mmCIF file of C-alpha atoms and ligand atoms in Angstrom:
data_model
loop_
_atom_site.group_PDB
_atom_site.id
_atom_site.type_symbol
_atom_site.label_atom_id
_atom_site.label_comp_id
_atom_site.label_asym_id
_atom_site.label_seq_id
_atom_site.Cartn_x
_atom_site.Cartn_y
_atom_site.Cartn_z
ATOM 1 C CA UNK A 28 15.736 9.942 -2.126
ATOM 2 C CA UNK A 29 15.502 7.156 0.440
ATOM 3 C CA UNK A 30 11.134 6.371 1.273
ATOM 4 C CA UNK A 31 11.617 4.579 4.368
ATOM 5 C CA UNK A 32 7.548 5.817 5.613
ATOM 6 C CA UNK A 33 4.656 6.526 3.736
ATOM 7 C CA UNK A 34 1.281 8.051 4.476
ATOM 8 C CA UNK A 35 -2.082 6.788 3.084
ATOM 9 C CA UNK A 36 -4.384 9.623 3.071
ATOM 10 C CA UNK A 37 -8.151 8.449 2.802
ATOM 11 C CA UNK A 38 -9.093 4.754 3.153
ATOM 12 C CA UNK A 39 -11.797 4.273 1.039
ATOM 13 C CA UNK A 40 -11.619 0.850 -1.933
ATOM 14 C CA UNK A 41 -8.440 3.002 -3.540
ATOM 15 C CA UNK A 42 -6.270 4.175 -0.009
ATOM 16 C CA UNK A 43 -6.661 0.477 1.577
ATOM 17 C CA UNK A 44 -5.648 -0.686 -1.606
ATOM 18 C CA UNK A 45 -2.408 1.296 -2.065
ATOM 19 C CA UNK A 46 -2.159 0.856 1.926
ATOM 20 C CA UNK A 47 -2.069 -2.610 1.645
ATOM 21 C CA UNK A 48 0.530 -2.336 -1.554
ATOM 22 C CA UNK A 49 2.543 -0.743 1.125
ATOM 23 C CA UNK A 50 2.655 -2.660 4.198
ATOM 24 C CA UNK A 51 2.763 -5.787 1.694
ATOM 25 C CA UNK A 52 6.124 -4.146 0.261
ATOM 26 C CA UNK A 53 7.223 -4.126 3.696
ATOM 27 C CA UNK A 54 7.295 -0.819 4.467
ATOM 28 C CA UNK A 55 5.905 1.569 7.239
ATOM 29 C CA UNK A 56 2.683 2.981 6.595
ATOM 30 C CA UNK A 57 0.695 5.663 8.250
ATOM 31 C CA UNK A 58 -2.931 5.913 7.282
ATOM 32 C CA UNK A 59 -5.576 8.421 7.386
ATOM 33 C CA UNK A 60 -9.385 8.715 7.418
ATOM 34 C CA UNK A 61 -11.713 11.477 8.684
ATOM 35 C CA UNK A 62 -12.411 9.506 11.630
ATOM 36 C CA UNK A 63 -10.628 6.018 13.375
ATOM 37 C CA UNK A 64 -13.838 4.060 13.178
ATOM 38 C CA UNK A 65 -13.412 4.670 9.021
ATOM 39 C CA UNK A 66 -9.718 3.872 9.635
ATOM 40 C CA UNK A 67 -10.391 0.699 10.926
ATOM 41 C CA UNK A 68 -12.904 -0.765 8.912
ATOM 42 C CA UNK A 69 -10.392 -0.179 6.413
ATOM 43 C CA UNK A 70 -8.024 -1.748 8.161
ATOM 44 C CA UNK A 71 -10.559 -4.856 8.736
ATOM 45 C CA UNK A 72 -10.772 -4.782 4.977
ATOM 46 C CA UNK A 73 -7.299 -5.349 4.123
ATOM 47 C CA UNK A 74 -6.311 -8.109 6.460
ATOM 48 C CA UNK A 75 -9.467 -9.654 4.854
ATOM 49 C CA UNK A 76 -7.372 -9.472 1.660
ATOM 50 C CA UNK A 77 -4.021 -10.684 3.283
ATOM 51 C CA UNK A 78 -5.611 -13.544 5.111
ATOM 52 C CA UNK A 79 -6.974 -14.577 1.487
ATOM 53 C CA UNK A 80 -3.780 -14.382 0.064
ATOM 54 C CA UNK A 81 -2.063 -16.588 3.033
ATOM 55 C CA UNK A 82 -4.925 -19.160 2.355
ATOM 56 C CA UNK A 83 -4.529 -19.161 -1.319
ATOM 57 C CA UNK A 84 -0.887 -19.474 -1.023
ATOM 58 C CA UNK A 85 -0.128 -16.440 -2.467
ATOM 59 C CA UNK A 86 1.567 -14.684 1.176
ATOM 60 C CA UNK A 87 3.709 -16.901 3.550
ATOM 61 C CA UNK A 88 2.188 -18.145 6.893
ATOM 62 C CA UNK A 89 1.778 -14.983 9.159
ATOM 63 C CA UNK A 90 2.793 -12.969 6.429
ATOM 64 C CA UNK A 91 -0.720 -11.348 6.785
ATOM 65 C CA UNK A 92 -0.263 -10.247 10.596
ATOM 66 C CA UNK A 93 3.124 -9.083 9.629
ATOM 67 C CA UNK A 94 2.053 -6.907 7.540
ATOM 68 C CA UNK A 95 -1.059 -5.466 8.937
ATOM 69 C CA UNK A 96 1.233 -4.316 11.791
ATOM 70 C CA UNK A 97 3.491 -1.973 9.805
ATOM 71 C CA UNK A 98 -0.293 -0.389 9.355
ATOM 72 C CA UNK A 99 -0.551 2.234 11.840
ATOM 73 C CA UNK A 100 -3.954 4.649 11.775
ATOM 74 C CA UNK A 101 -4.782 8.342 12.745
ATOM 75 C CA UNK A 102 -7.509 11.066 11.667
ATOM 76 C CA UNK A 103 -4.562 13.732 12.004
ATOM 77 C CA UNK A 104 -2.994 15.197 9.431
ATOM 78 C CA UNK A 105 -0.012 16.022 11.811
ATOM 79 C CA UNK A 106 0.909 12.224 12.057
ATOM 80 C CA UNK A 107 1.810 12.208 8.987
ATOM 81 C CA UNK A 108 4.988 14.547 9.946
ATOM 82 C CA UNK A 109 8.030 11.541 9.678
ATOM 83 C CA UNK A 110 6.887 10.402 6.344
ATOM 84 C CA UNK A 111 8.550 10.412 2.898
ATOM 85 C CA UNK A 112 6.092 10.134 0.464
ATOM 86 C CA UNK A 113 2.251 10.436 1.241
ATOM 87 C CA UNK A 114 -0.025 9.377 -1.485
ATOM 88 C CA UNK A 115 -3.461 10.954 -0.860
ATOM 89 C CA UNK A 116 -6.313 8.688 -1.778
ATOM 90 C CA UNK A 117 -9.411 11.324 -1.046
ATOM 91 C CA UNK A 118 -12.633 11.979 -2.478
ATOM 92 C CA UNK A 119 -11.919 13.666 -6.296
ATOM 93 C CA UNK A 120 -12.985 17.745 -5.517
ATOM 94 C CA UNK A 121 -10.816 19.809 -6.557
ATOM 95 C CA UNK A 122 -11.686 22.164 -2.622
ATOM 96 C CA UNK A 123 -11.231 19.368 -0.840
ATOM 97 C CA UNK A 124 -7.871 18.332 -2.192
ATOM 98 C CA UNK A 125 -6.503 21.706 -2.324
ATOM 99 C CA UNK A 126 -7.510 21.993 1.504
ATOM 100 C CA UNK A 127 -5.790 18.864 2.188
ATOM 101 C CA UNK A 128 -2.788 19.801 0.207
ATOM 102 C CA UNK A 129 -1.988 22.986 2.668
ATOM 103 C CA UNK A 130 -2.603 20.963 5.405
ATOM 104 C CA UNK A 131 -0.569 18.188 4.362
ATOM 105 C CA UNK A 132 2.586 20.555 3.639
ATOM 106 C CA UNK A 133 2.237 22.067 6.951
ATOM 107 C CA UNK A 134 2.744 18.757 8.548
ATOM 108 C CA UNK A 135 5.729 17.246 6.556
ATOM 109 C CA UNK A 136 9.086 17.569 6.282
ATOM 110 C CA UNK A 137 10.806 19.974 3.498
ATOM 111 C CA UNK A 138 11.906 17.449 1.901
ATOM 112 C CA UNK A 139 8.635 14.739 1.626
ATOM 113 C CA UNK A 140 6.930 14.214 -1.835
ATOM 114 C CA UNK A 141 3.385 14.441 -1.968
ATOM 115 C CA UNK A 142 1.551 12.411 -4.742
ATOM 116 C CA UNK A 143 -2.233 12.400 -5.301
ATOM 117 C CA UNK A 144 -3.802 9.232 -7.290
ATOM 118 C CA UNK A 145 -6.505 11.694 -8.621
ATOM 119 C CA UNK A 146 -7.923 10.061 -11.577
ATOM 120 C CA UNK A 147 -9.739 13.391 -13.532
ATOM 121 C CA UNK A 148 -8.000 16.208 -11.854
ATOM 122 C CA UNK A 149 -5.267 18.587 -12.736
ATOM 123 C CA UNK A 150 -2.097 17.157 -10.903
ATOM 124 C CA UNK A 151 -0.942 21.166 -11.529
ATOM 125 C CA UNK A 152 -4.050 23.083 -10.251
ATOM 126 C CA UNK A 153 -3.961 20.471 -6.750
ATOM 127 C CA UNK A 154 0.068 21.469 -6.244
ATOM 128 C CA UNK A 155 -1.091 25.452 -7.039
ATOM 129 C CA UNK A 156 -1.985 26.145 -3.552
ATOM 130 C CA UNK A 157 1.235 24.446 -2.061
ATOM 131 C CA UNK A 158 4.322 26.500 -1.577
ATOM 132 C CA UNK A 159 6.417 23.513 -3.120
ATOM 133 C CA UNK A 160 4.477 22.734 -5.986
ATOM 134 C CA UNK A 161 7.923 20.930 -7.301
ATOM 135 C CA UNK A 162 7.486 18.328 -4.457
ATOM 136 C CA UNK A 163 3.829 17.421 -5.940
ATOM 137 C CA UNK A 164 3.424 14.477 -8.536
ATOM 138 C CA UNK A 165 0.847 11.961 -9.600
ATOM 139 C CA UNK A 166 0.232 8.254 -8.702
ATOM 140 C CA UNK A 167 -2.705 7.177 -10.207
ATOM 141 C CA UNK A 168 -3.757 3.405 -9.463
ATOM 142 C CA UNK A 169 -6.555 1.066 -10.709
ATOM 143 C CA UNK A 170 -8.843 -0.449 -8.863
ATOM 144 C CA UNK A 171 -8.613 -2.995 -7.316
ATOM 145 C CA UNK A 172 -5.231 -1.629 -6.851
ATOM 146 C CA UNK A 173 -3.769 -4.760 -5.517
ATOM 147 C CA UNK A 174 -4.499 -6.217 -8.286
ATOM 148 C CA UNK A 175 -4.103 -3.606 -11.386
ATOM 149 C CA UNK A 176 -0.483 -3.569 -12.580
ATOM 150 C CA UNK A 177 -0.349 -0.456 -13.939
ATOM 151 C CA UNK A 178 0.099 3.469 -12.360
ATOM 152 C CA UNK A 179 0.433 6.323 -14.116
ATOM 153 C CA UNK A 180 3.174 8.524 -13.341
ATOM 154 C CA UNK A 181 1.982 12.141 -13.717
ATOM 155 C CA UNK A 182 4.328 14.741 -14.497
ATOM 156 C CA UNK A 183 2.551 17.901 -13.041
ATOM 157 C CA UNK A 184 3.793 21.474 -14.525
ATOM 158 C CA UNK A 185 6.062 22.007 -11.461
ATOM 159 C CA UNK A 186 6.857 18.322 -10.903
ATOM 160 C CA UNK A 187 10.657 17.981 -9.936
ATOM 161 C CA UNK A 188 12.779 15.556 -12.179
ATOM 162 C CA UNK A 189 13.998 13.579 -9.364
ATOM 163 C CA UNK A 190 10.535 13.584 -7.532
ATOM 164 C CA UNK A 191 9.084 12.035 -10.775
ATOM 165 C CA UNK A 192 11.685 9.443 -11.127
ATOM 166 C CA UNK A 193 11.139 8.689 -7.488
ATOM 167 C CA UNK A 194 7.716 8.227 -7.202
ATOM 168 C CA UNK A 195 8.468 5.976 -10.522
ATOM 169 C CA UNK A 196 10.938 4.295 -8.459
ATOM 170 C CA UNK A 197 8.417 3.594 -5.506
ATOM 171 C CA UNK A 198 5.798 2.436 -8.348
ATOM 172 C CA UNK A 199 8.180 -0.578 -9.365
ATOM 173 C CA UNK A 200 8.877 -0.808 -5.263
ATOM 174 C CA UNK A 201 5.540 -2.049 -4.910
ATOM 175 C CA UNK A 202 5.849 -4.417 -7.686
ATOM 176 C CA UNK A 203 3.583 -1.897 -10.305
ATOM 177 C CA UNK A 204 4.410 -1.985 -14.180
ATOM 178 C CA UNK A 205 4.323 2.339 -13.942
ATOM 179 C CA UNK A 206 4.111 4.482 -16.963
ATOM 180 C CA UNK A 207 5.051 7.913 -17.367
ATOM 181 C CA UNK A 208 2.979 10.741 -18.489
ATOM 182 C CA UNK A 209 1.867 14.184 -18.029
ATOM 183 C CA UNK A 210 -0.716 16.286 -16.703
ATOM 184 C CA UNK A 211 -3.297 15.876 -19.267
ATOM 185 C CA UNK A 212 -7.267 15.176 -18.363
ATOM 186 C CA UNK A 213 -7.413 11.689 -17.756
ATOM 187 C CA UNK A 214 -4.050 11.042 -18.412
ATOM 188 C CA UNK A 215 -3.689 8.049 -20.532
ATOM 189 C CA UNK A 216 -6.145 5.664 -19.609
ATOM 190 C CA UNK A 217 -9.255 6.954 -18.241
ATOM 191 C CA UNK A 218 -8.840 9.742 -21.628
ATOM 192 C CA UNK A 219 -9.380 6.588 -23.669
ATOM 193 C CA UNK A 220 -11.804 4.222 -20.844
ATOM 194 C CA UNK A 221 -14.242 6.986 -19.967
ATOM 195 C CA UNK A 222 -15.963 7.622 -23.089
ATOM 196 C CA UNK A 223 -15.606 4.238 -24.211
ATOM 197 C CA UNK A 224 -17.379 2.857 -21.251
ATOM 198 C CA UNK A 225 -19.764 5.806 -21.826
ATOM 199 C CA UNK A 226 -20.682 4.189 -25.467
ATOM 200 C CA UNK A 227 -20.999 0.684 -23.993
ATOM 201 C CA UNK A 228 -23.920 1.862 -22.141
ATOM 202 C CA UNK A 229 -25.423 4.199 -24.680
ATOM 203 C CA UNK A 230 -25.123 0.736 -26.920
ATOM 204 C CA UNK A 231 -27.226 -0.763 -24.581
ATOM 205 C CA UNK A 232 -29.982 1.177 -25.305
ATOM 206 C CA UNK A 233 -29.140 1.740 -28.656
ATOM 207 C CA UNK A 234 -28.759 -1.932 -29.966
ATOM 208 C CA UNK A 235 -30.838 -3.431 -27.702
ATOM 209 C CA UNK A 236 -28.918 -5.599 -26.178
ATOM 210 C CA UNK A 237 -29.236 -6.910 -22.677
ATOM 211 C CA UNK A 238 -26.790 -5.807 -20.146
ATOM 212 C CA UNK A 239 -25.584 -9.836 -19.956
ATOM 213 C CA UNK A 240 -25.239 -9.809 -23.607
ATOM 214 C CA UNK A 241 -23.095 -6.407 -23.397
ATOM 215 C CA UNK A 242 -20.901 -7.944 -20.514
ATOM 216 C CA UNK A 243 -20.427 -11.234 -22.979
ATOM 217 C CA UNK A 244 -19.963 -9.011 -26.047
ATOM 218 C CA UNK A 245 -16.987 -7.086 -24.765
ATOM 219 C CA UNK A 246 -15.761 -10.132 -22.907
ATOM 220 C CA UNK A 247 -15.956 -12.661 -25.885
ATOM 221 C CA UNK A 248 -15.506 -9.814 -29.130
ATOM 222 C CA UNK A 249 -12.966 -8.221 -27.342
ATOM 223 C CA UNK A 250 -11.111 -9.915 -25.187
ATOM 224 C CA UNK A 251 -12.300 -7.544 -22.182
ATOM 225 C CA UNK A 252 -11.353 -9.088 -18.685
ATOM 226 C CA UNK A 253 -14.898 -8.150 -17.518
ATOM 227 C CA UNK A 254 -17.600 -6.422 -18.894
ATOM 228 C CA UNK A 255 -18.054 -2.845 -19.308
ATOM 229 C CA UNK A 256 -20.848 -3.313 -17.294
ATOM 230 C CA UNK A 257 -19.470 -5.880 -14.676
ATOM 231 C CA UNK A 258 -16.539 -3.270 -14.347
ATOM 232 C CA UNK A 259 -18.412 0.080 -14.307
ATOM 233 C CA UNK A 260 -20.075 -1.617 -11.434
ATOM 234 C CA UNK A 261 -16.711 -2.288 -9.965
ATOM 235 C CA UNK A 262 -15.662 1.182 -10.448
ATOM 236 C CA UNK A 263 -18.986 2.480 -8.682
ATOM 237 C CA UNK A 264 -21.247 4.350 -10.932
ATOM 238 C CA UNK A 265 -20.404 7.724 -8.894
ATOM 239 C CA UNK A 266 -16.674 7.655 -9.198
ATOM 240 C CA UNK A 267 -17.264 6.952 -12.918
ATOM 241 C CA UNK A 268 -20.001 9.831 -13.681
ATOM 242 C CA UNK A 269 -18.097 12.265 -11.574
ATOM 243 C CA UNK A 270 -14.723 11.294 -13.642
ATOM 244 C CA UNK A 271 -16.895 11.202 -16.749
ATOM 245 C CA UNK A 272 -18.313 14.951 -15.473
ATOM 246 C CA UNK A 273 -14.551 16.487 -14.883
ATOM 247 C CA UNK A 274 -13.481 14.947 -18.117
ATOM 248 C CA UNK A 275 -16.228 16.969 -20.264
ATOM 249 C CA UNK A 276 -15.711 19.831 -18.283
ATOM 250 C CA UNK A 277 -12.030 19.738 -19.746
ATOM 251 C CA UNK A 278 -12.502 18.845 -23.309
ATOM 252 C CA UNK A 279 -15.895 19.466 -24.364
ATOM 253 C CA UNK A 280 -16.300 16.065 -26.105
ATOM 254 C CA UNK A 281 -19.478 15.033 -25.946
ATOM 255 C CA UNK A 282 -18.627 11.338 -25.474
ATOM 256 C CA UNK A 283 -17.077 12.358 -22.586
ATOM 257 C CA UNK A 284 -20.221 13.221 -20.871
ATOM 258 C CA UNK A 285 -22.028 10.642 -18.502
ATOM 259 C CA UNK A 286 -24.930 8.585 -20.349
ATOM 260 C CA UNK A 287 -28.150 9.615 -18.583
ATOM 261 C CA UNK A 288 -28.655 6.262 -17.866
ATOM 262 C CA UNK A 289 -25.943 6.232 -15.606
ATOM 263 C CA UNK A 290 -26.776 9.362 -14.055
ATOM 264 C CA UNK A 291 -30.221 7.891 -13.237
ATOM 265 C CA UNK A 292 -28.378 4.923 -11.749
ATOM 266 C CA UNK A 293 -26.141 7.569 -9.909
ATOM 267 C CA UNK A 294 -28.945 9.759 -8.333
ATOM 268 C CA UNK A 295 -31.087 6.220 -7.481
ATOM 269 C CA UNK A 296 -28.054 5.051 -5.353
ATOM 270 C CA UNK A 297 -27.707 2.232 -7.479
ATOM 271 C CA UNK A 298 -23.471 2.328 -7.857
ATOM 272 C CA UNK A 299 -22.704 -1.244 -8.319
ATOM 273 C CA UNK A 300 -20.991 -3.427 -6.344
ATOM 274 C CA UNK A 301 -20.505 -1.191 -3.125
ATOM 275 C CA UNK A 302 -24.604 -0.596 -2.848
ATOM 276 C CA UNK A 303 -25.477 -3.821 -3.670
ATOM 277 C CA UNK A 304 -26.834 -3.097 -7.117
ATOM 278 C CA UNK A 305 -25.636 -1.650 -10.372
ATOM 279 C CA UNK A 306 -26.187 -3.104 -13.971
ATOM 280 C CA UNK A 307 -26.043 -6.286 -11.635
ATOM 281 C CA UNK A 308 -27.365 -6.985 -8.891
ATOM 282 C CA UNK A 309 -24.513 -7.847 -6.032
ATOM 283 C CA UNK A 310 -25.513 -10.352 -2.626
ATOM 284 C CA UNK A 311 -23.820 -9.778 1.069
HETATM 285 N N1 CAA K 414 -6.378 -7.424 -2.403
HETATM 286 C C1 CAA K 414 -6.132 -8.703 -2.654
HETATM 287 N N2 CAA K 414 -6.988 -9.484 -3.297
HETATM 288 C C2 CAA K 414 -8.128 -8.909 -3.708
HETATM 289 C C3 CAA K 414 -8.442 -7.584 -3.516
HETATM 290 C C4 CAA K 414 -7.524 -6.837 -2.812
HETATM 291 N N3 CAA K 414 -7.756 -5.556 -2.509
HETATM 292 N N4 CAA K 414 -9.646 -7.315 -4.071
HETATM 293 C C5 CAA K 414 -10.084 -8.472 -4.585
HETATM 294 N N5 CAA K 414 -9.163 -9.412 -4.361
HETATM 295 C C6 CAA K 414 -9.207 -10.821 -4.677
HETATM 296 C C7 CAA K 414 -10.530 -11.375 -4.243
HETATM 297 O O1 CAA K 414 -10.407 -11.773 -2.904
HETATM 298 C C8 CAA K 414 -10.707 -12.516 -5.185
HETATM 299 O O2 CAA K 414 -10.159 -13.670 -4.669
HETATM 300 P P1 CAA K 414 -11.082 -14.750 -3.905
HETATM 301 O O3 CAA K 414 -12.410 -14.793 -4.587
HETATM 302 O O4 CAA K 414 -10.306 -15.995 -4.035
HETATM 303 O O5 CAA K 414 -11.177 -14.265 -2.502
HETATM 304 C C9 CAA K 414 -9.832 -12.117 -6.378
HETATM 305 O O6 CAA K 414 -9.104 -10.981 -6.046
HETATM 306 C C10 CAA K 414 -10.637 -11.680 -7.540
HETATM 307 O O7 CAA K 414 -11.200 -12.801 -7.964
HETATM 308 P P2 CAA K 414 -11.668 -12.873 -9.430
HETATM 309 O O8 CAA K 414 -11.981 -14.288 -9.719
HETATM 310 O O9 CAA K 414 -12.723 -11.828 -9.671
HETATM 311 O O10 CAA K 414 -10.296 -12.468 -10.182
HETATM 312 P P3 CAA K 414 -10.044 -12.256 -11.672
HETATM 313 O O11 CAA K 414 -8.963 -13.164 -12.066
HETATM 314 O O12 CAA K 414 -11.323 -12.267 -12.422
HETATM 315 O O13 CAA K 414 -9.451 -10.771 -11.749
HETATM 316 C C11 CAA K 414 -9.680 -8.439 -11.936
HETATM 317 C C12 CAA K 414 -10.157 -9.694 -11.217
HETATM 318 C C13 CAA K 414 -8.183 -8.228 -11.725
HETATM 319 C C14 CAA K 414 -10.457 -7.296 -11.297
HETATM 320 C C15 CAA K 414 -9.959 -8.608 -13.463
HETATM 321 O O14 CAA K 414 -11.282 -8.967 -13.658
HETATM 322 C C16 CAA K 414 -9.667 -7.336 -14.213
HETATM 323 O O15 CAA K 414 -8.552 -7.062 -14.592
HETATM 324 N N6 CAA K 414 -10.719 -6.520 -14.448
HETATM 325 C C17 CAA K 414 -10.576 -5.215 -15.079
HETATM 326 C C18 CAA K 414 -10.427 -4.191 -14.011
HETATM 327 C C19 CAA K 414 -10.179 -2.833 -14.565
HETATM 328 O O16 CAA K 414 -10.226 -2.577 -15.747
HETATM 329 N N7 CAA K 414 -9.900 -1.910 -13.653
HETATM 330 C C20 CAA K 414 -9.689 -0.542 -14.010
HETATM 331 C C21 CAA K 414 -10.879 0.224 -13.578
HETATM 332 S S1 CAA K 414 -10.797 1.873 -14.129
HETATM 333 C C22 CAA K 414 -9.937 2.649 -12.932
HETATM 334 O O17 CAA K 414 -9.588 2.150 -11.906
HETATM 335 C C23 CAA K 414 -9.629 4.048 -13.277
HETATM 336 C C24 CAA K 414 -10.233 5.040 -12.405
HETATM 337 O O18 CAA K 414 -9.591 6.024 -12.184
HETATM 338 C C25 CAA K 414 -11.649 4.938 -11.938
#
């Protein structure tokens, strides 16, 4: 199953990232936004990225423009028509990817895989409205996704064998450690990340601690990265409650439900590192 071009559908911090995965792998990418002012500031985004990398020494001298131009935008579905696999990056409702999903099969070949990087949806119930629910799989990156190693490889109820193994394939392509699984709420990480991120900030409260002290606690006791706070802030504190949200929905467990505290920081607008605020407070 030779994936020659790929489509990038929605550009928001998870689509540029995979984008730029992409065009960094050298191959031809097609993305897609709702509109080609959102397209490009995207775009604007990840050659900020690549011209880091070139100045850090991490990409070769104009390996930044030379990658940026196998980027090519649209806010049409149809454009996507010529490409192999499409990995669809858009906001996590269940309507709005099942929408996308007929419209998406429309417009490719017979042939093309489609792969969603949902984090807290059903792989199966997206591919149910699709009349090739065997060409449907999961790709589920972290963020930042050019720098997270790992994706999850979901196998969806329907998922073909060789359409698993080659959206496995494309994983290790783009130079990803992948994993596979299957179509389980949250999958493997997020089942185990959500609620424990979720008791991180009910310790807060609970144990008194300041939200520094928290960060330092899980960086310093347990050899976090970052801080549950730092990174709930990374992860934007409406991806995480709606993940949290979906998860609960699914299993009931009551760890799995948002902290009110971060619903409070939710409905205030204060999401972390994209709004300028979170648990920290974030300049420029
Ligand atoms: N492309 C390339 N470079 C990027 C980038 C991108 N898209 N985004 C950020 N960077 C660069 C920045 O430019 C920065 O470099 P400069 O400051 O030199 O410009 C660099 O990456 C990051 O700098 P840091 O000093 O912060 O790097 P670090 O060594 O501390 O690593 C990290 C950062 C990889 C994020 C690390 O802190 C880490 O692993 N954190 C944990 C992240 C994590 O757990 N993510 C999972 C979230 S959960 C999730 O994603 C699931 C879900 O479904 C919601």
């Amino acid at each position: 199953m030779e994936i020659a071009r790929i489509g990038v559908v929605g550009l928001g911090t998870m689509g540029a990232g995979i984008a730029q995965l992409c065009v960094e792998a050298g191959v031809e990418t097609v993305g897609r936004e709702v509109s080609l002012d959102r397209a490009e500031q995207a775009k604007g985004r990840i050659g900020h990225f690549l011209a880091r990398k070139v100045e850090k020494g991490q990409l070769e001298q104009g390996g930044d423009e030379a990658a940026l131009a196998l980027l090519s935008l649209t806010d049409d579905v149809a454009d996507l028509a010529a490409c192999d696999l499409v990995i669809e990056a858009a906001f996590e409702e269940m309507a709005v990817k099942q929408q996308l999903y007929r419209e998406l099969e429309a417009a490719v070949g017979p042939d093309a895989i489609l792969a969603t990087n949902t984090s807290a949806l059903s792989v199966t119930e997206i591919a149910s409205v699709t009349e090739r629910p065997e060409r449907v799989v999961g790709m589920h990156f972290f963020n930042p996704a050019p720098l997270m190693p790992l994706v999850e490889v979901v196998r969806a109820e329907r998922t073909d064998e060789q359409v698993f193994e080659a959206a496995f394939a494309f994983a290790e392509r783009l130079g990803k450690q992948p994993i596979r699984c299957n179509d389980t709420p949250g999958f493997v990480v997020n089942r185990i990340l959500i609620p424990l991120l979720n008791d991180c900030v009910r310790v807060l409260d609970e144990a008194g601690v300041t939200v520094e002290d928290l960060d330092k606690a899980m960086k310093h006791g347990a050899g976090w990265p970052m801080g549950p706070a730092a990174l709930l802030d990374l992860v934007g504190a409406d991806v995480h409650v709606h993940a949290s949200e979906a998860l609960y929905e699914k299993l009931r467990e009551p760890r799995m439900a948002p902290p009110p505290r971060l619903v409070r920081m939710h409905q205030a607008g204060k999401l972390g590192r994209k709004s300028g605020e979170g648990f920290h407070r974030y300049d420029g």
